[in-house]
mmCIF file of C-alpha atoms in Angstrom:
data_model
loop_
_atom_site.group_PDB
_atom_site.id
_atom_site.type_symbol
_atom_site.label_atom_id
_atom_site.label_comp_id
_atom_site.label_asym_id
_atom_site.label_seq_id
_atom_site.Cartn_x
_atom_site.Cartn_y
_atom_site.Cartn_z
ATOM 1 C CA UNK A 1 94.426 123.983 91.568
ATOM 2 C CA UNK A 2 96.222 120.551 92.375
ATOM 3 C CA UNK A 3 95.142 119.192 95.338
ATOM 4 C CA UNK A 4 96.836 116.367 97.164
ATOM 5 C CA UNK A 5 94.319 113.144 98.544
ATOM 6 C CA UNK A 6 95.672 111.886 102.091
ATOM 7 C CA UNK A 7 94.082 108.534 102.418
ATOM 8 C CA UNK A 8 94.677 106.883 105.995
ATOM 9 C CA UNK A 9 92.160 104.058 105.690
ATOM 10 C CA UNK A 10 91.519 102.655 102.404
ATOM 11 C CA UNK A 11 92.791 99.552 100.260
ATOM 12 C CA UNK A 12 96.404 101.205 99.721
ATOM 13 C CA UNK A 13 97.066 104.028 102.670
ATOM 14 C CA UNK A 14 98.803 107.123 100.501
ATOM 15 C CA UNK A 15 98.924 110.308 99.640
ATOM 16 C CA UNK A 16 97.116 110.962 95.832
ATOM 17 C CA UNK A 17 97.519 113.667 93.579
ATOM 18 C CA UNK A 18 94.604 112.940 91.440
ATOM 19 C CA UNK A 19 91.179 111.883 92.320
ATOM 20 C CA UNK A 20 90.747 108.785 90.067
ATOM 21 C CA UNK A 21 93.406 106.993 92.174
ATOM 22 C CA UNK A 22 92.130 108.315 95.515
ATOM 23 C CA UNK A 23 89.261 106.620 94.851
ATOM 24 C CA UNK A 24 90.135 103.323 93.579
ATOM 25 C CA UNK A 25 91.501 103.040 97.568
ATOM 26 C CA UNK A 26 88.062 104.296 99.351
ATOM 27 C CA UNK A 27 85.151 103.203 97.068
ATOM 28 C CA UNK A 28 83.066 100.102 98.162
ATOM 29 C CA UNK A 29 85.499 100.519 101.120
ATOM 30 C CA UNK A 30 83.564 100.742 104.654
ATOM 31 C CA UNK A 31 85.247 102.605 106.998
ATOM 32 C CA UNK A 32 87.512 104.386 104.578
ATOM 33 C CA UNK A 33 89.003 107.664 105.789
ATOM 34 C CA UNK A 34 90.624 110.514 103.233
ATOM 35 C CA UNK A 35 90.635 114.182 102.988
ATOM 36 C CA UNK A 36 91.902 116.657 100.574
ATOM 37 C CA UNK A 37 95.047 119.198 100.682
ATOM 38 C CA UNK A 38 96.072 121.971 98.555
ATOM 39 C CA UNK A 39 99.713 122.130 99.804
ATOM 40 C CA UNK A 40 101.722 119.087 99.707
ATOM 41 C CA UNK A 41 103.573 119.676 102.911
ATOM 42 C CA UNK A 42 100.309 119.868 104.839
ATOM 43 C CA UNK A 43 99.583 116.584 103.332
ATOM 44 C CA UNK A 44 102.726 114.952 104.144
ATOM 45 C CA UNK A 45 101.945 116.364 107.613
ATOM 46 C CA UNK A 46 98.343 114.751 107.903
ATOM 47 C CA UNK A 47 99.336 111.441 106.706
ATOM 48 C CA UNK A 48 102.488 110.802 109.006
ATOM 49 C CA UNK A 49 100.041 112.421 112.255
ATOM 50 C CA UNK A 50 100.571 110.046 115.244
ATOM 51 C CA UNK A 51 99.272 106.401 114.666
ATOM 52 C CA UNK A 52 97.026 106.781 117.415
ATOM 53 C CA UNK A 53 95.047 109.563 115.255
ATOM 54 C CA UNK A 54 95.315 107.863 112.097
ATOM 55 C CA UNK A 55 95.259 103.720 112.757
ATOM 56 C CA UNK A 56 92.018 102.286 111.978
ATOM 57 C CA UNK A 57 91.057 99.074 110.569
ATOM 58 C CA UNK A 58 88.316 98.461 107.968
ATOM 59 C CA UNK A 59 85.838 96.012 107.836
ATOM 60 C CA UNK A 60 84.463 93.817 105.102
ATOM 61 C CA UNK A 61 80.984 91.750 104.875
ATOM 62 C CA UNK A 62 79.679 89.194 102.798
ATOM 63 C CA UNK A 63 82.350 90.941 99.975
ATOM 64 C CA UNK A 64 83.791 87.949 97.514
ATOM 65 C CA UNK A 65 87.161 86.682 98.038
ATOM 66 C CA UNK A 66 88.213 87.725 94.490
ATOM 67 C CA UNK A 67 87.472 91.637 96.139
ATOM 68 C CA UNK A 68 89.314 90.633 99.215
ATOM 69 C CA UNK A 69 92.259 89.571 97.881
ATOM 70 C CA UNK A 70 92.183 91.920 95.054
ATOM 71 C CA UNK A 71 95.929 93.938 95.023
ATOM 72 C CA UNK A 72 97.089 91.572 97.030
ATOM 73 C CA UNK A 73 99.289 88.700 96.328
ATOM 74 C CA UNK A 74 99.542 87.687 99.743
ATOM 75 C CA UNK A 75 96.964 87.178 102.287
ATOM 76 C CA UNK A 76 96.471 85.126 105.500
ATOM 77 C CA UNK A 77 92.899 84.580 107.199
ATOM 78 C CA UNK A 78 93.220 83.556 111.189
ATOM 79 C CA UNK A 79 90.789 82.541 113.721
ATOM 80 C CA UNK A 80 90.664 81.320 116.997
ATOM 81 C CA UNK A 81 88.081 79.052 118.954
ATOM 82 C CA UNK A 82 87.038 78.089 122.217
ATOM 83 C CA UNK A 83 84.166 76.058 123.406
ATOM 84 C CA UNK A 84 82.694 76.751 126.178
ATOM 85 C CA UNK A 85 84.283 80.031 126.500
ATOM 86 C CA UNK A 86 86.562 79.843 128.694
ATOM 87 C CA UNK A 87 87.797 76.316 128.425
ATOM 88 C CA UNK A 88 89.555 74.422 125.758
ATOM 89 C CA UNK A 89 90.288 76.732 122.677
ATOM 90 C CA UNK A 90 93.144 76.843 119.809
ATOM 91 C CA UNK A 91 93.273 78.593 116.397
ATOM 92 C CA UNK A 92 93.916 78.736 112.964
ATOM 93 C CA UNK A 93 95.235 79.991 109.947
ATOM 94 C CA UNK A 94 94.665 79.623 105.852
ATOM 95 C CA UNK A 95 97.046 81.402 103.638
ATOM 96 C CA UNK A 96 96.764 82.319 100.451
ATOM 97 C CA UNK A 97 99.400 83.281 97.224
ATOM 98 C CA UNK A 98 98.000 84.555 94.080
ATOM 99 C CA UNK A 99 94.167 84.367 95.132
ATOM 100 C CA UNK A 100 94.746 80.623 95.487
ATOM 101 C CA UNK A 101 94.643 78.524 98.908
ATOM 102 C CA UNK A 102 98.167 77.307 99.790
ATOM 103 C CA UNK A 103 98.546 75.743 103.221
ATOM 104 C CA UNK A 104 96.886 76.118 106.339
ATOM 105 C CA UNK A 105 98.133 75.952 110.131
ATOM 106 C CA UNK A 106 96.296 74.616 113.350
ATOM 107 C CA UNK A 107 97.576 74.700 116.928
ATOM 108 C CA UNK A 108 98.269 76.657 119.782
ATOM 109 C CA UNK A 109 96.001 74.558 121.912
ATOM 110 C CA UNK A 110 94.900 75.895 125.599
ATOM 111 C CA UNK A 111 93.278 73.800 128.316
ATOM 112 C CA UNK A 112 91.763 76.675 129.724
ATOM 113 C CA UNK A 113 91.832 79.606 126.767
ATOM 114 C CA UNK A 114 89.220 82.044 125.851
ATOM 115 C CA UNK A 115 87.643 83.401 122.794
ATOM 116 C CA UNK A 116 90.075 86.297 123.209
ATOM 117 C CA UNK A 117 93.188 84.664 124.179
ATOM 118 C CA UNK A 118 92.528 82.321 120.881
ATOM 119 C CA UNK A 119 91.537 85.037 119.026
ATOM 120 C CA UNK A 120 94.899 86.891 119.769
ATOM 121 C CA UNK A 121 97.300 83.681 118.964
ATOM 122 C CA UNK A 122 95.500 83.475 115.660
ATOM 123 C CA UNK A 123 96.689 87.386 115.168
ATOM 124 C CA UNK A 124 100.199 86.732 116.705
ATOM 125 C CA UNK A 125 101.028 83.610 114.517
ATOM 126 C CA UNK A 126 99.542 85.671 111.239
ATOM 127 C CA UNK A 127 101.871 88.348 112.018
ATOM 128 C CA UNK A 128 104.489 85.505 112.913
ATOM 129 C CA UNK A 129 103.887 84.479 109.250
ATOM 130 C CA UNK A 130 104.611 87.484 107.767
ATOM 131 C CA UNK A 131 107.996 88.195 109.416
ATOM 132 C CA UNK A 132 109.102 85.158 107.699
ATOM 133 C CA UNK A 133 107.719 85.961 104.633
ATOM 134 C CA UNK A 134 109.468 89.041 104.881
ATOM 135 C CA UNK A 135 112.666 88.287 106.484
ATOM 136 C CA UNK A 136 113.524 84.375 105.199
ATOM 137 C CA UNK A 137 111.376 84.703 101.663
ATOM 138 C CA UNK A 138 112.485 88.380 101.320
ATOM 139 C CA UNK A 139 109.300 89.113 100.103
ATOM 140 C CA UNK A 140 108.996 93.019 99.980
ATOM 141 C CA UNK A 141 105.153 93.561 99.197
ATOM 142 C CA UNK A 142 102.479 93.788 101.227
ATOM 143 C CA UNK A 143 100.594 91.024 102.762
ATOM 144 C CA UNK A 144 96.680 91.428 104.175
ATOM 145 C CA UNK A 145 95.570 89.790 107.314
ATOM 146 C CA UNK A 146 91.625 89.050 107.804
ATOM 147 C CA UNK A 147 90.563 88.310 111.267
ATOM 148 C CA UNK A 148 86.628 88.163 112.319
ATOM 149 C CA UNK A 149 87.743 89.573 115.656
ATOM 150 C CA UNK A 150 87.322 93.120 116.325
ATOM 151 C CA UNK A 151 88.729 92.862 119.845
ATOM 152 C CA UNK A 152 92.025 91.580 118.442
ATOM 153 C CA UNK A 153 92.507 94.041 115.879
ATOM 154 C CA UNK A 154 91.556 96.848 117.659
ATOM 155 C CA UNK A 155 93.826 96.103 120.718
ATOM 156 C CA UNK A 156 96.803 95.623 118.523
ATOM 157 C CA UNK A 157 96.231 98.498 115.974
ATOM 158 C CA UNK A 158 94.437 100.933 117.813
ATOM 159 C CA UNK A 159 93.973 100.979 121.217
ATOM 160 C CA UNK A 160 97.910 99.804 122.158
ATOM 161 C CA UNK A 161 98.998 103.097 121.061
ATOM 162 C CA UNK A 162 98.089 104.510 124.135
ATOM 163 C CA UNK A 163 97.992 102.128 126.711
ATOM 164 C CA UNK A 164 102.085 101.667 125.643
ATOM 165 C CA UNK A 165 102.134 105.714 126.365
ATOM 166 C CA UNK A 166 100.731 104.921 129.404
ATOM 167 C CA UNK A 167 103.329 102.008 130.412
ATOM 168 C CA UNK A 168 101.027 99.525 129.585
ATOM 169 C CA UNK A 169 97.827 100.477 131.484
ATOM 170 C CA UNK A 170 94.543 101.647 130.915
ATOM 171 C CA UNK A 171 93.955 105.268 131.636
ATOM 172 C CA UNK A 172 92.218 105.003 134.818
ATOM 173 C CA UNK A 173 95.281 102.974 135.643
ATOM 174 C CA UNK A 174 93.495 99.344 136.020
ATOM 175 C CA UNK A 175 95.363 96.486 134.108
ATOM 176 C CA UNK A 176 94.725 95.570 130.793
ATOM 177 C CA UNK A 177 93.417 91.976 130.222
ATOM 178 C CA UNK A 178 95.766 89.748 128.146
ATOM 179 C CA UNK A 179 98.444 92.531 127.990
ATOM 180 C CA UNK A 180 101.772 90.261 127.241
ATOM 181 C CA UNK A 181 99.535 88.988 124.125
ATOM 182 C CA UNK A 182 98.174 92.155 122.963
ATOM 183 C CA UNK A 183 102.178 93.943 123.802
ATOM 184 C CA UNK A 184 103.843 91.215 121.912
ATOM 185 C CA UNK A 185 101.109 91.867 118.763
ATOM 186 C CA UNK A 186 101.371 95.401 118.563
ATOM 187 C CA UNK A 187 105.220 94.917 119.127
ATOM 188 C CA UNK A 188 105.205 93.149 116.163
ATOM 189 C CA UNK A 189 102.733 94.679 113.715
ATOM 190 C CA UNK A 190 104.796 97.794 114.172
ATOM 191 C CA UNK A 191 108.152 96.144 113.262
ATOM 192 C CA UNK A 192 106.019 94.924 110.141
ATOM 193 C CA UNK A 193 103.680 97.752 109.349
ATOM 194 C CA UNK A 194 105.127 98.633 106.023
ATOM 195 C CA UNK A 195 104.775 95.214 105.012
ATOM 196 C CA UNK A 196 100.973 93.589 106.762
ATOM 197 C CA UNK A 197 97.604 95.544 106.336
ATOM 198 C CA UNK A 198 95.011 94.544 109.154
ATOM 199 C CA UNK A 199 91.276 94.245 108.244
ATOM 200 C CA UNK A 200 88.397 92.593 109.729
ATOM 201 C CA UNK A 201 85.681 90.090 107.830
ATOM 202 C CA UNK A 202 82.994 89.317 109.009
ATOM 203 C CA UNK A 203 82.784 85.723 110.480
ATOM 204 C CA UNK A 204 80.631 82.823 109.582
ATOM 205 C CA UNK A 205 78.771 84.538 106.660
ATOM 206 C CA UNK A 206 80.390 82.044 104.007
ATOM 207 C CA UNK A 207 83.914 83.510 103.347
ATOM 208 C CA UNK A 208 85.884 80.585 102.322
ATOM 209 C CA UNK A 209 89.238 82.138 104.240
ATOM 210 C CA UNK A 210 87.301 82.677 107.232
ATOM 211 C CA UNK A 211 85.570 79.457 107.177
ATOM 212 C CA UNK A 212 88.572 77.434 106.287
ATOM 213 C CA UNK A 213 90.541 79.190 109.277
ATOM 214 C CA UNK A 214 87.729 78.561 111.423
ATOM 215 C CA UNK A 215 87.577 74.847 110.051
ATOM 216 C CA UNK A 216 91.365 74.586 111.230
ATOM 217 C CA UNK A 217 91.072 76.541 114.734
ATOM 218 C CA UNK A 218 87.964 74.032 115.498
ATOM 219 C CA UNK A 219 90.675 71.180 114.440
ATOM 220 C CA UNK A 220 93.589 72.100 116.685
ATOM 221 C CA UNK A 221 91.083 72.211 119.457
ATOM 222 C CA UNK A 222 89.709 68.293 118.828
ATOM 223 C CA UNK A 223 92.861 67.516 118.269
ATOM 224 C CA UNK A 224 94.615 69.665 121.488
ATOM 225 C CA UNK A 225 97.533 70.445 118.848
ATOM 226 C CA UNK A 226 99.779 72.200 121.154
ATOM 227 C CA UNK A 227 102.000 73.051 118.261
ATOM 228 C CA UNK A 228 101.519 74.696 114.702
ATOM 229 C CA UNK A 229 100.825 71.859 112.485
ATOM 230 C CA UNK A 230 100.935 72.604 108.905
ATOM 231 C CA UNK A 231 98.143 70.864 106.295
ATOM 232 C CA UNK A 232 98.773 71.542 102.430
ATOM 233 C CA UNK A 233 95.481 69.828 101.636
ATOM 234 C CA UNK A 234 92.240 70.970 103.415
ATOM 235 C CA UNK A 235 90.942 67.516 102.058
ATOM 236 C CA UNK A 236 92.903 65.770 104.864
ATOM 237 C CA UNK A 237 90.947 67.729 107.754
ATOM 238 C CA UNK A 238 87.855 66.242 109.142
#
């Protein structure tokens, strides 16, 4: 009997008809999510479900960058800092083309940020960076965003789903903290979201994306870089 394999979490979202490529998206994947359908309407049915039901994002530690990046030839790693928290933070991003580093960004410097707030920019200017990959490059392939911050990538590709349903508030009605940030994220991942993929690495365990991010977030904060600076040679950053 053919079956059809709905995966909504995995390295490539789809909908299978044979096993051998279902799996290639879920194994060694943590978090993955898939199920199996005999009719291919049904299927079609499960994977389009609302987002709410269906967004999740996975989560990678201590994997190698080579299985990171692998099907990708596009990925970005931000990260945001802020020391003490709250008080002076910024962030940063490393992007890479082809499994190789290319340039990094630093910036978005705030006198009085947070963790969060820094965490978000990082996710915001990522996102940023793949509009214009998309819409000035016209590059038509998917791009992967890694971001050690659950809280960002949970409030832009989960939980916004239904705090927009509820006009922007929490279900007991109270206000939801850093709301324009998170709005303006979620705004934007969904104008992109057959283009980005959003998954979370684990930070400060070695990951040469992470750590290079985090290298330039920790930068724009000595430096209180206001702006995005660009740096095409990590060499060049103390």
């Amino acid at each position: 009997m053919q079956k059809f394999y709905v995966v909504w979490i995995g390295r490539e979202p789809g909908i299978y008809t044979n096993w051998p490529d279902c799996n290639r998206q879920i194994i060694g994947f943590k978090g993955a999510k898939f199920k199996s359908f005999t009719d291919p309407d049904e299927a079609k049915e499960a994977f389009n479900s609302p987002p709410a039901e269906k967004q999740g994002v996975a989560s990678y530690r201590k994997a190698s960058m080579a299985e990171l990046l692998d099907g990708f030839n596009y990925a970005i790693f931000c990260d945001g800092g802020c020391y003490p928290n709250p008080g002076p933070s910024a962030t940063g991003m490393a992007v890479y083309v082809d499994g190789g580093f290319q340039l990094g960004f630093y910036g978005c410097f705030q006198e009085n940020g947070t963790n969060n707030t820094a965490e978000l920019y990082g996710l915001l200017q990522a996102l940023d960076y793949v509009d214009y990959l998309v819409n000035d490059c016209g590059i038509n392939e998917k791009t992967v965003i890694y971001c050690d911050s659950q809280y960002s990538l949970r409030t832009v590709a989960e939980w916004a789903y239904g705090w927009a349903k509820n006009g922007w508030r929490k279900k007991d009605d109270k206000p939801i903290q850093n709301v324009s940030m998170i709005r303006s994220a979620h705004e934007a991942y969904l104008a992109l979201e057959a283009f980005v993929v959003l998954r979370h690495v684990k930070g400060h365990e070695g990951t040469e994306g992470n750590e290079l991010a985090d290298q330039l977030a920790t930068t724009g904060r000595k430096t209180k870089q206001y702006g995005w600076a660009q740096v095409n040679d990590m060499r060049k950053i103390a």
